[in-house]
Coordinates of C-alpha atoms in Angstrom, one line a residue:
M139 CA 34.1 6.8 -16.9
K140 CA 32.2 3.6 -16.5
R141 CA 30.5 3.0 -13.2
K142 CA 31.7 -0.3 -11.6
I143 CA 29.1 -2.8 -10.7
N144 CA 29.2 -4.2 -7.2
F145 CA 28.5 -7.9 -7.7
L146 CA 28.7 -8.7 -3.9
P147 CA 25.1 -7.9 -3.1
I148 CA 24.0 -9.9 -6.2
L149 CA 26.1 -12.8 -5.2
A150 CA 24.8 -12.6 -1.6
V151 CA 21.2 -12.8 -2.9
I152 CA 22.0 -15.8 -5.1
V153 CA 23.6 -17.6 -2.2
L154 CA 20.7 -16.9 0.1
F155 CA 18.3 -17.9 -2.6
F156 CA 19.9 -21.3 -3.1
A157 CA 20.4 -21.8 0.7
L158 CA 16.7 -21.2 1.4
N159 CA 15.5 -23.5 -1.3
S160 CA 18.0 -26.2 -0.5
Y161 CA 16.8 -26.1 3.2
V162 CA 13.2 -26.2 2.1
L163 CA 13.9 -29.1 -0.2
S164 CA 15.5 -31.0 2.7
G165 CA 12.3 -30.5 4.6
F166 CA 10.1 -31.7 1.7
G167 CA 12.5 -34.7 1.4
T168 CA 11.6 -35.7 5.0
L169 CA 8.0 -36.0 3.9
N170 CA 8.6 -37.5 0.5
E171 CA 11.7 -39.5 -0.4
S172 CA 11.0 -39.8 -4.1
S173 CA 14.0 -39.5 -6.3
L174 CA 11.9 -37.2 -8.6
L175 CA 11.3 -34.6 -5.9
A176 CA 14.6 -32.7 -6.2
P177 CA 14.7 -32.4 -10.0
F178 CA 11.0 -31.3 -10.1
F179 CA 11.6 -28.9 -7.3
W180 CA 14.6 -27.2 -8.9
V181 CA 13.1 -27.0 -12.4
F182 CA 10.0 -25.3 -10.9
I183 CA 11.9 -22.9 -8.7
I184 CA 14.5 -21.9 -11.3
G185 CA 11.9 -21.7 -14.1
L186 CA 9.7 -19.4 -11.9
T187 CA 12.7 -17.2 -11.1
V188 CA 13.8 -16.8 -14.7
A189 CA 10.2 -15.9 -15.6
L190 CA 10.2 -13.3 -12.9
F191 CA 13.3 -11.6 -14.2
F192 CA 11.9 -11.6 -17.7
A193 CA 8.6 -10.1 -16.5
I194 CA 10.5 -7.3 -14.7
T195 CA 12.6 -6.5 -17.7
Q196 CA 9.5 -6.1 -19.8
M197 CA 7.6 -4.0 -17.3
R198 CA 8.6 -0.6 -18.6
T199 CA 7.5 -1.6 -22.1
N200 CA 4.4 -3.7 -21.3
G201 CA 3.4 -2.3 -17.9
M202 CA 2.0 -4.7 -15.2
G203 CA 0.1 -6.9 -17.7
K204 CA -1.4 -10.3 -17.0
F205 CA 1.9 -12.2 -17.5
F206 CA 3.6 -9.9 -15.0
Q207 CA 0.9 -10.3 -12.5
I208 CA 0.7 -14.1 -12.7
I209 CA 4.5 -14.5 -12.4
T210 CA 5.0 -12.0 -9.6
H211 CA 2.1 -13.4 -7.6
A212 CA 3.3 -17.0 -8.1
F213 CA 6.8 -16.0 -7.0
L214 CA 5.6 -14.0 -4.0
I215 CA 3.3 -16.8 -2.8
V216 CA 5.9 -19.5 -3.2
F217 CA 8.7 -17.4 -1.6
T218 CA 6.6 -16.3 1.4
A219 CA 5.4 -19.9 2.0
E220 CA 8.9 -21.2 1.8
V221 CA 10.1 -18.6 4.4
V222 CA 7.3 -19.7 6.7
F223 CA 8.1 -23.4 6.2
A224 CA 11.8 -22.8 6.7
F225 CA 11.2 -20.8 9.9
F226 CA 9.2 -23.7 11.5
L227 CA 11.7 -26.2 10.2
L228 CA 14.5 -24.3 11.7
V229 CA 12.8 -24.1 15.1
G230 CA 12.5 -27.9 15.0
D231 CA 16.1 -28.4 13.9
L232 CA 17.5 -26.1 16.6
F233 CA 15.4 -28.0 19.2
R234 CA 16.8 -31.4 18.1
L235 CA 20.3 -29.9 18.0
V236 CA 19.9 -28.9 21.7
L237 CA 18.7 -32.4 22.5
S238 CA 21.5 -34.0 20.5
I239 CA 24.1 -31.9 22.4
S240 CA 22.5 -32.8 25.7
S241 CA 22.8 -36.5 24.8
N242 CA 26.6 -36.1 24.8
F243 CA 26.3 -36.3 28.6
Q244 CA 24.5 -39.6 28.5
P245 CA 26.2 -43.0 28.8
D246 CA 25.6 -43.7 25.1
G247 CA 27.5 -40.5 24.1
F248 CA 26.7 -38.0 21.4
Q249 CA 23.7 -38.8 19.0
V250 CA 22.3 -36.8 16.2
L251 CA 18.6 -37.1 16.5
G252 CA 16.5 -37.3 13.3
R253 CA 13.7 -34.8 12.4
S254 CA 10.3 -35.4 13.9
I255 CA 7.9 -36.2 11.1
Y256 CA 5.1 -34.7 13.1
W257 CA 6.9 -31.3 13.4
V258 CA 7.8 -31.3 9.7
D259 CA 4.1 -32.1 9.0
F260 CA 3.2 -29.1 11.1
A261 CA 5.7 -26.9 9.2
F262 CA 4.1 -28.1 5.9
V263 CA 0.6 -27.3 7.2
M264 CA 1.9 -23.7 7.9
F265 CA 3.2 -23.7 4.3
C266 CA -0.2 -24.6 3.0
L267 CA -2.0 -22.1 5.2
T268 CA 0.3 -19.3 3.9
V269 CA -0.6 -20.2 0.3
L270 CA -4.3 -20.3 1.2
L271 CA -4.0 -16.9 3.0
F272 CA -2.5 -15.3 -0.2
I273 CA -5.2 -16.9 -2.3
F274 CA -7.9 -15.3 -0.1
G275 CA -6.1 -11.9 -0.3
I276 CA -6.1 -12.1 -4.1
T277 CA -9.6 -13.3 -4.5
R278 CA -11.5 -11.6 -1.7
G279 CA -9.3 -9.4 0.5
K280 CA -8.6 -6.8 -2.2
Y281 CA -12.3 -5.9 -2.3
A282 CA -13.0 -6.2 1.4
Y283 CA -13.7 -2.5 1.9
R284 CA -13.9 -1.2 5.4
V285 CA -15.0 2.1 6.9
I286 CA -12.7 3.6 9.5
K287 CA -14.1 6.6 11.5
H288 CA -12.2 9.2 13.4
S289 CA -13.4 12.1 15.5
L290 CA -10.7 14.8 15.7
Y291 CA -10.8 17.7 18.2
F292 CA -9.5 21.2 17.4
D293 CA -9.4 24.4 19.6
D294 CA -9.5 26.6 16.5
L295 CA -12.2 25.0 14.5
P296 CA -14.8 27.5 13.4
D297 CA -18.0 26.9 15.4
N298 CA -20.2 26.3 12.3
F299 CA -17.9 23.4 11.2
D300 CA -18.3 21.5 14.5
G301 CA -19.5 18.1 13.3
F302 CA -18.3 18.6 9.7
T303 CA -17.5 15.2 8.1
I304 CA -14.9 14.3 5.4
T305 CA -14.8 11.0 3.5
Q306 CA -11.3 10.3 2.2
I307 CA -10.2 7.6 -0.2
S308 CA -6.8 7.2 -1.8
D309 CA -4.8 5.1 -4.4
I310 CA -7.6 3.9 -6.6
H311 CA -5.2 2.4 -9.2
A312 CA -8.0 1.8 -11.6
G313 CA -5.8 -0.3 -14.0
S314 CA -5.6 -3.0 -11.3
F315 CA -9.3 -3.6 -11.0
T316 CA -10.9 -6.6 -12.7
K317 CA -14.3 -6.8 -11.0
P318 CA -16.5 -3.7 -11.6
K319 CA -19.3 -5.1 -9.4
Q320 CA -17.0 -5.3 -6.4
V321 CA -15.7 -1.8 -7.0
Q322 CA -19.3 -0.6 -7.1
K323 CA -19.8 -2.0 -3.6
G324 CA -17.0 0.2 -2.4
I325 CA -18.5 3.3 -4.0
D326 CA -21.9 2.5 -2.5
L327 CA -20.2 2.3 0.9
I328 CA -18.7 5.8 0.2
N329 CA -22.0 7.3 -0.6
A330 CA -23.6 5.6 2.4
Q331 CA -21.5 7.7 4.7
K332 CA -23.3 10.9 3.6
S333 CA -20.3 13.1 4.5
D334 CA -20.2 16.8 3.9
L335 CA -17.1 16.6 1.8
F336 CA -15.4 14.0 -0.3
V337 CA -11.6 14.0 -1.0
F338 CA -9.3 11.7 -3.0
T339 CA -5.6 11.8 -2.3
G340 CA -4.0 10.6 -5.5
D341 CA -3.0 7.7 -7.7
L342 CA -6.1 7.4 -9.8
V343 CA -4.3 5.1 -12.2
N344 CA -1.2 2.9 -12.4
N345 CA 0.3 4.5 -15.5
A346 CA -2.1 5.4 -18.3
A347 CA -5.0 7.8 -18.1
S348 CA -7.2 5.3 -20.1
E349 CA -7.3 2.9 -17.1
I350 CA -10.0 5.0 -15.4
V351 CA -12.3 5.1 -18.5
P352 CA -14.2 1.8 -17.7
Y353 CA -14.9 3.2 -14.1
I354 CA -15.9 6.8 -14.9
G355 CA -19.5 5.8 -14.6
H356 CA -18.8 4.2 -11.1
F357 CA -16.7 6.9 -9.5
S358 CA -18.7 9.8 -10.9
Q359 CA -21.6 8.6 -8.6
I360 CA -19.7 9.9 -5.6
K361 CA -21.3 13.2 -4.4
A362 CA -21.0 15.4 -1.3
P363 CA -22.7 18.7 -0.4
F364 CA -19.5 20.6 -0.2
G365 CA -18.0 19.0 -3.3
Q366 CA -15.5 16.4 -4.4
F367 CA -11.8 17.3 -4.5
S368 CA -8.7 15.5 -5.5
V369 CA -4.9 15.7 -6.0
L370 CA -2.4 13.7 -8.1
G371 CA -0.2 10.9 -6.8
N372 CA 3.2 9.7 -8.1
H373 CA 1.7 7.1 -10.4
D374 CA -0.6 9.7 -12.1
Y375 CA 2.4 11.4 -14.0
G376 CA 3.2 8.3 -16.1
D377 CA 6.8 8.1 -14.9
Y378 CA 6.9 4.3 -14.6
I379 CA 6.4 3.2 -18.2
K380 CA 8.2 4.0 -21.5
W381 CA 6.2 6.4 -23.7
P382 CA 6.7 6.7 -27.5
S383 CA 7.6 10.3 -27.0
E384 CA 7.6 13.0 -24.3
A385 CA 4.6 14.6 -26.0
D386 CA 2.6 11.4 -25.5
K387 CA 3.5 11.4 -21.8
I388 CA 2.4 15.1 -21.5
N389 CA -0.9 14.3 -23.3
N390 CA -1.5 11.4 -21.0
L391 CA -1.3 13.7 -18.0
Q392 CA -3.6 16.3 -19.6
Q393 CA -6.1 13.5 -20.4
L394 CA -5.9 12.3 -16.8
K395 CA -6.7 15.8 -15.5
S396 CA -9.8 15.9 -17.8
Y397 CA -10.9 12.6 -16.4
H398 CA -10.9 14.0 -12.9
A399 CA -13.3 16.6 -14.2
E400 CA -15.5 13.9 -15.7
L401 CA -15.6 12.2 -12.4
G402 CA -16.7 15.4 -10.8
F403 CA -13.4 15.7 -8.9
K404 CA -12.0 19.2 -8.7
L405 CA -8.2 18.9 -8.8
L406 CA -6.2 21.1 -6.4
L407 CA -2.8 21.4 -8.0
D408 CA -0.8 23.7 -5.7
A409 CA -4.1 25.6 -5.0
H410 CA -6.7 26.0 -2.4
V411 CA -10.5 26.7 -2.1
E412 CA -12.5 28.2 0.7
L413 CA -15.4 26.2 2.1
T414 CA -17.9 28.4 3.7
K415 CA -20.7 27.6 6.1
N416 CA -23.0 30.2 7.7
G417 CA -20.4 33.0 7.2
E418 CA -17.4 31.0 8.5
K419 CA -14.8 29.3 6.4
I420 CA -12.1 26.6 6.4
I421 CA -9.3 26.3 3.8
L422 CA -9.0 23.1 1.7
A423 CA -5.6 23.0 -0.1
G424 CA -4.0 20.5 -2.3
I425 CA -0.5 20.1 -3.8
E426 CA 1.0 18.1 -6.7
N427 CA 2.8 15.0 -5.6
W428 CA 5.7 15.6 -3.2
G429 CA 7.4 12.5 -1.8
L430 CA 10.9 11.6 -0.8
G431 CA 12.2 9.4 -3.6
F432 CA 9.0 9.9 -5.7
G433 CA 9.4 13.4 -7.1
E434 CA 9.1 16.7 -5.2
R435 CA 6.7 18.5 -7.6
G436 CA 4.4 20.1 -5.1
D437 CA 4.7 23.8 -4.0
L438 CA 3.1 24.2 -0.6
A439 CA 3.8 27.9 -0.4
K440 CA 1.9 28.4 -3.7
A441 CA -1.0 26.3 -2.5
L442 CA -1.3 28.4 0.6
A443 CA -0.7 31.8 -1.0
G444 CA -3.5 34.2 0.0
T445 CA -4.4 32.3 3.1
H446 CA -4.0 33.7 6.6
V447 CA -1.7 32.0 9.1
N448 CA -4.6 31.6 11.5
D449 CA -7.0 30.1 9.0
F450 CA -8.2 26.5 9.7
K451 CA -6.6 24.4 7.0
V452 CA -7.0 20.9 5.6
L453 CA -4.3 19.8 3.2
L454 CA -4.5 17.0 0.6
S455 CA -1.0 15.7 -0.1
H456 CA -0.5 12.2 -1.5
D457 CA 2.8 11.2 0.2
P458 CA 3.0 11.2 4.0
S459 CA 6.7 12.0 3.9
H460 CA 5.7 15.5 2.9
W461 CA 4.0 15.9 6.3
E462 CA 7.3 15.2 8.0
A463 CA 9.3 17.4 5.7
Q464 CA 7.2 20.5 5.3
V465 CA 3.8 20.3 7.0
K466 CA 4.0 19.5 10.7
N467 CA 6.3 22.4 11.5
N468 CA 5.1 24.8 8.9
P469 CA 4.7 28.4 10.2
S470 CA 1.3 28.6 8.7
K471 CA -0.5 26.0 10.8
I472 CA -2.1 23.1 8.8
Q473 CA -4.5 21.5 11.3
L474 CA -5.2 18.4 9.3
A475 CA -3.2 16.7 6.5
L476 CA -4.7 13.8 4.5
A477 CA -2.4 11.4 2.6
G478 CA -2.2 7.9 1.2
H479 CA 0.5 6.3 -1.0
T480 CA 1.7 3.6 1.4
H481 CA -1.2 1.1 0.9
G482 CA -0.1 -0.3 4.2
M483 CA 1.9 -2.4 1.8
Q484 CA -1.3 -4.4 1.4
F485 CA 0.1 -6.8 3.9
G486 CA 0.3 -6.8 7.7
I487 CA -1.7 -7.2 10.9
E488 CA -4.0 -4.8 12.7
A489 CA -5.7 -6.9 15.3
F490 CA -5.4 -7.8 19.0
G491 CA -3.7 -4.5 19.7
I492 CA -1.0 -5.2 17.1
K493 CA -0.4 -2.7 14.3
W494 CA 2.4 -3.9 11.9
S495 CA 3.3 -3.8 8.3
P496 CA 6.6 -4.1 6.5
V497 CA 6.0 -0.6 5.2
K498 CA 6.8 0.7 8.6
Y499 CA 10.5 0.4 7.8
R500 CA 10.1 2.8 4.9
Y501 CA 7.4 5.2 6.3
K502 CA 7.3 6.5 9.8
H503 CA 3.5 7.1 9.5
W504 CA 2.0 4.5 7.2
G505 CA -1.6 4.2 8.3
G506 CA -4.2 5.9 10.4
I507 CA -4.1 9.0 12.6
K508 CA -0.9 10.7 13.8
F509 CA -1.0 13.7 16.2
E510 CA 2.1 15.8 16.6
N511 CA 2.9 19.4 17.2
G512 CA -0.8 20.2 17.6
R513 CA -1.6 18.9 14.1
Y514 CA -3.1 15.8 12.7
L515 CA -2.1 13.5 9.8
N516 CA -4.3 10.7 8.4
V517 CA -2.7 8.2 6.1
N518 CA -5.4 6.3 4.2
R519 CA -4.4 2.7 3.4
G520 CA -5.8 2.9 -0.1
F521 CA -9.0 1.9 -2.0
G522 CA -7.2 -0.1 -4.7
F523 CA -4.1 -2.2 -5.0
L524 CA -0.9 -2.3 -7.0
G525 CA 1.8 -4.9 -7.8
F526 CA 0.4 -7.6 -5.5
S527 CA -3.1 -8.0 -6.7
G528 CA -4.5 -8.6 -3.2
R529 CA -4.6 -7.5 0.4
I530 CA -3.8 -9.5 3.5
G531 CA -4.6 -8.0 6.9
I532 CA -4.5 -4.4 5.5
W533 CA -7.9 -4.1 3.9
P534 CA -9.0 -1.4 1.4
E535 CA -10.1 1.7 3.3
I536 CA -12.7 4.4 3.3
T537 CA -11.9 7.0 6.0
V538 CA -14.6 9.2 7.6
I539 CA -13.2 12.1 9.7
E540 CA -15.5 14.2 11.9
L541 CA -14.1 17.6 12.8
K542 CA -15.0 18.5 16.4
K543 CA -14.7 21.7 18.4
T544 CA -12.7 21.0 21.6
S545 CA -14.8 23.4 23.7
N546 CA -17.9 21.3 22.8
K547 CA -16.3 18.0 23.9

């Protein structure tokens, strides 16, 4: 039985698309009354939209190549700038509507007031600023690495691990990089932290294992006294492109695992290791990717097999939805879980006491530290970038976590 296609949402999107662009065009028309404006505007907008649909249809075959990136970036910049322009234009139009209605009580009767050219100019300035902000995010923001430090306190931390430091990065997405020198700056910053332990929480590549090859010499420089450990993320399995055969897909994953070894990263695939210091230990566990909507491959019980319920545990799990589903209430207490995946959507604001990103509507915990049920979760905002080749407000992150004994506070 054929599945019926619901055309209503598609029709709604088309109507909203033309409504937005018609409204934006009316604003541009206030600034420029040329008869050529409307034809040029619609040819550009429709042409860009057609190119976007073509790029999307080719994505599974060609991946996120240069054409895909150029078109999606152009569409995203134009669409966002249009929304900003339309918002300020609407504020002005609503204000003049109120003034027009109030004029109905004047002796001259009802009058429809024209748009203020100054306000439309202001809306256009905001349009231009939005475009410039995106250009900054694409050219500079995606390599603006920052170090975020947290000191976390635990009652049950072994005494000899008081002050133990962990550097975490996530979501390298090597296939998106175009500037090795900028990437090297991030790696130098990682090594400058001189942490006891280094961990990477998944998504080494976008799709193909070969993406990391040009950067093996860079990331293999990362060293820590207690070692470098990693897990896989949803993109590492090659699920998002079409492979010539299933065997090619399997071989790609095996090659990726071997590249982790070349980097000096020990993969924890539903497994754990004991880190010992002066006769005391903590458990470092890692699982294969487990994420709602992104494949539930990981087996936490297997990863913790052989550990004691009272052992101090640190878990590497790529997707923060796993913490909600299986970790925060697990009978075997996991004191600290480290995740990534969200990228903070590479867009948002974290300043002036505001913490917001559109990704909050998909993930309850999308960035930073969360403490619940006596356990911590840290969601790293990502070292690399994907899809949108830039970052605005949510900068690439290197996390440094210091484990502290509560009694020594």
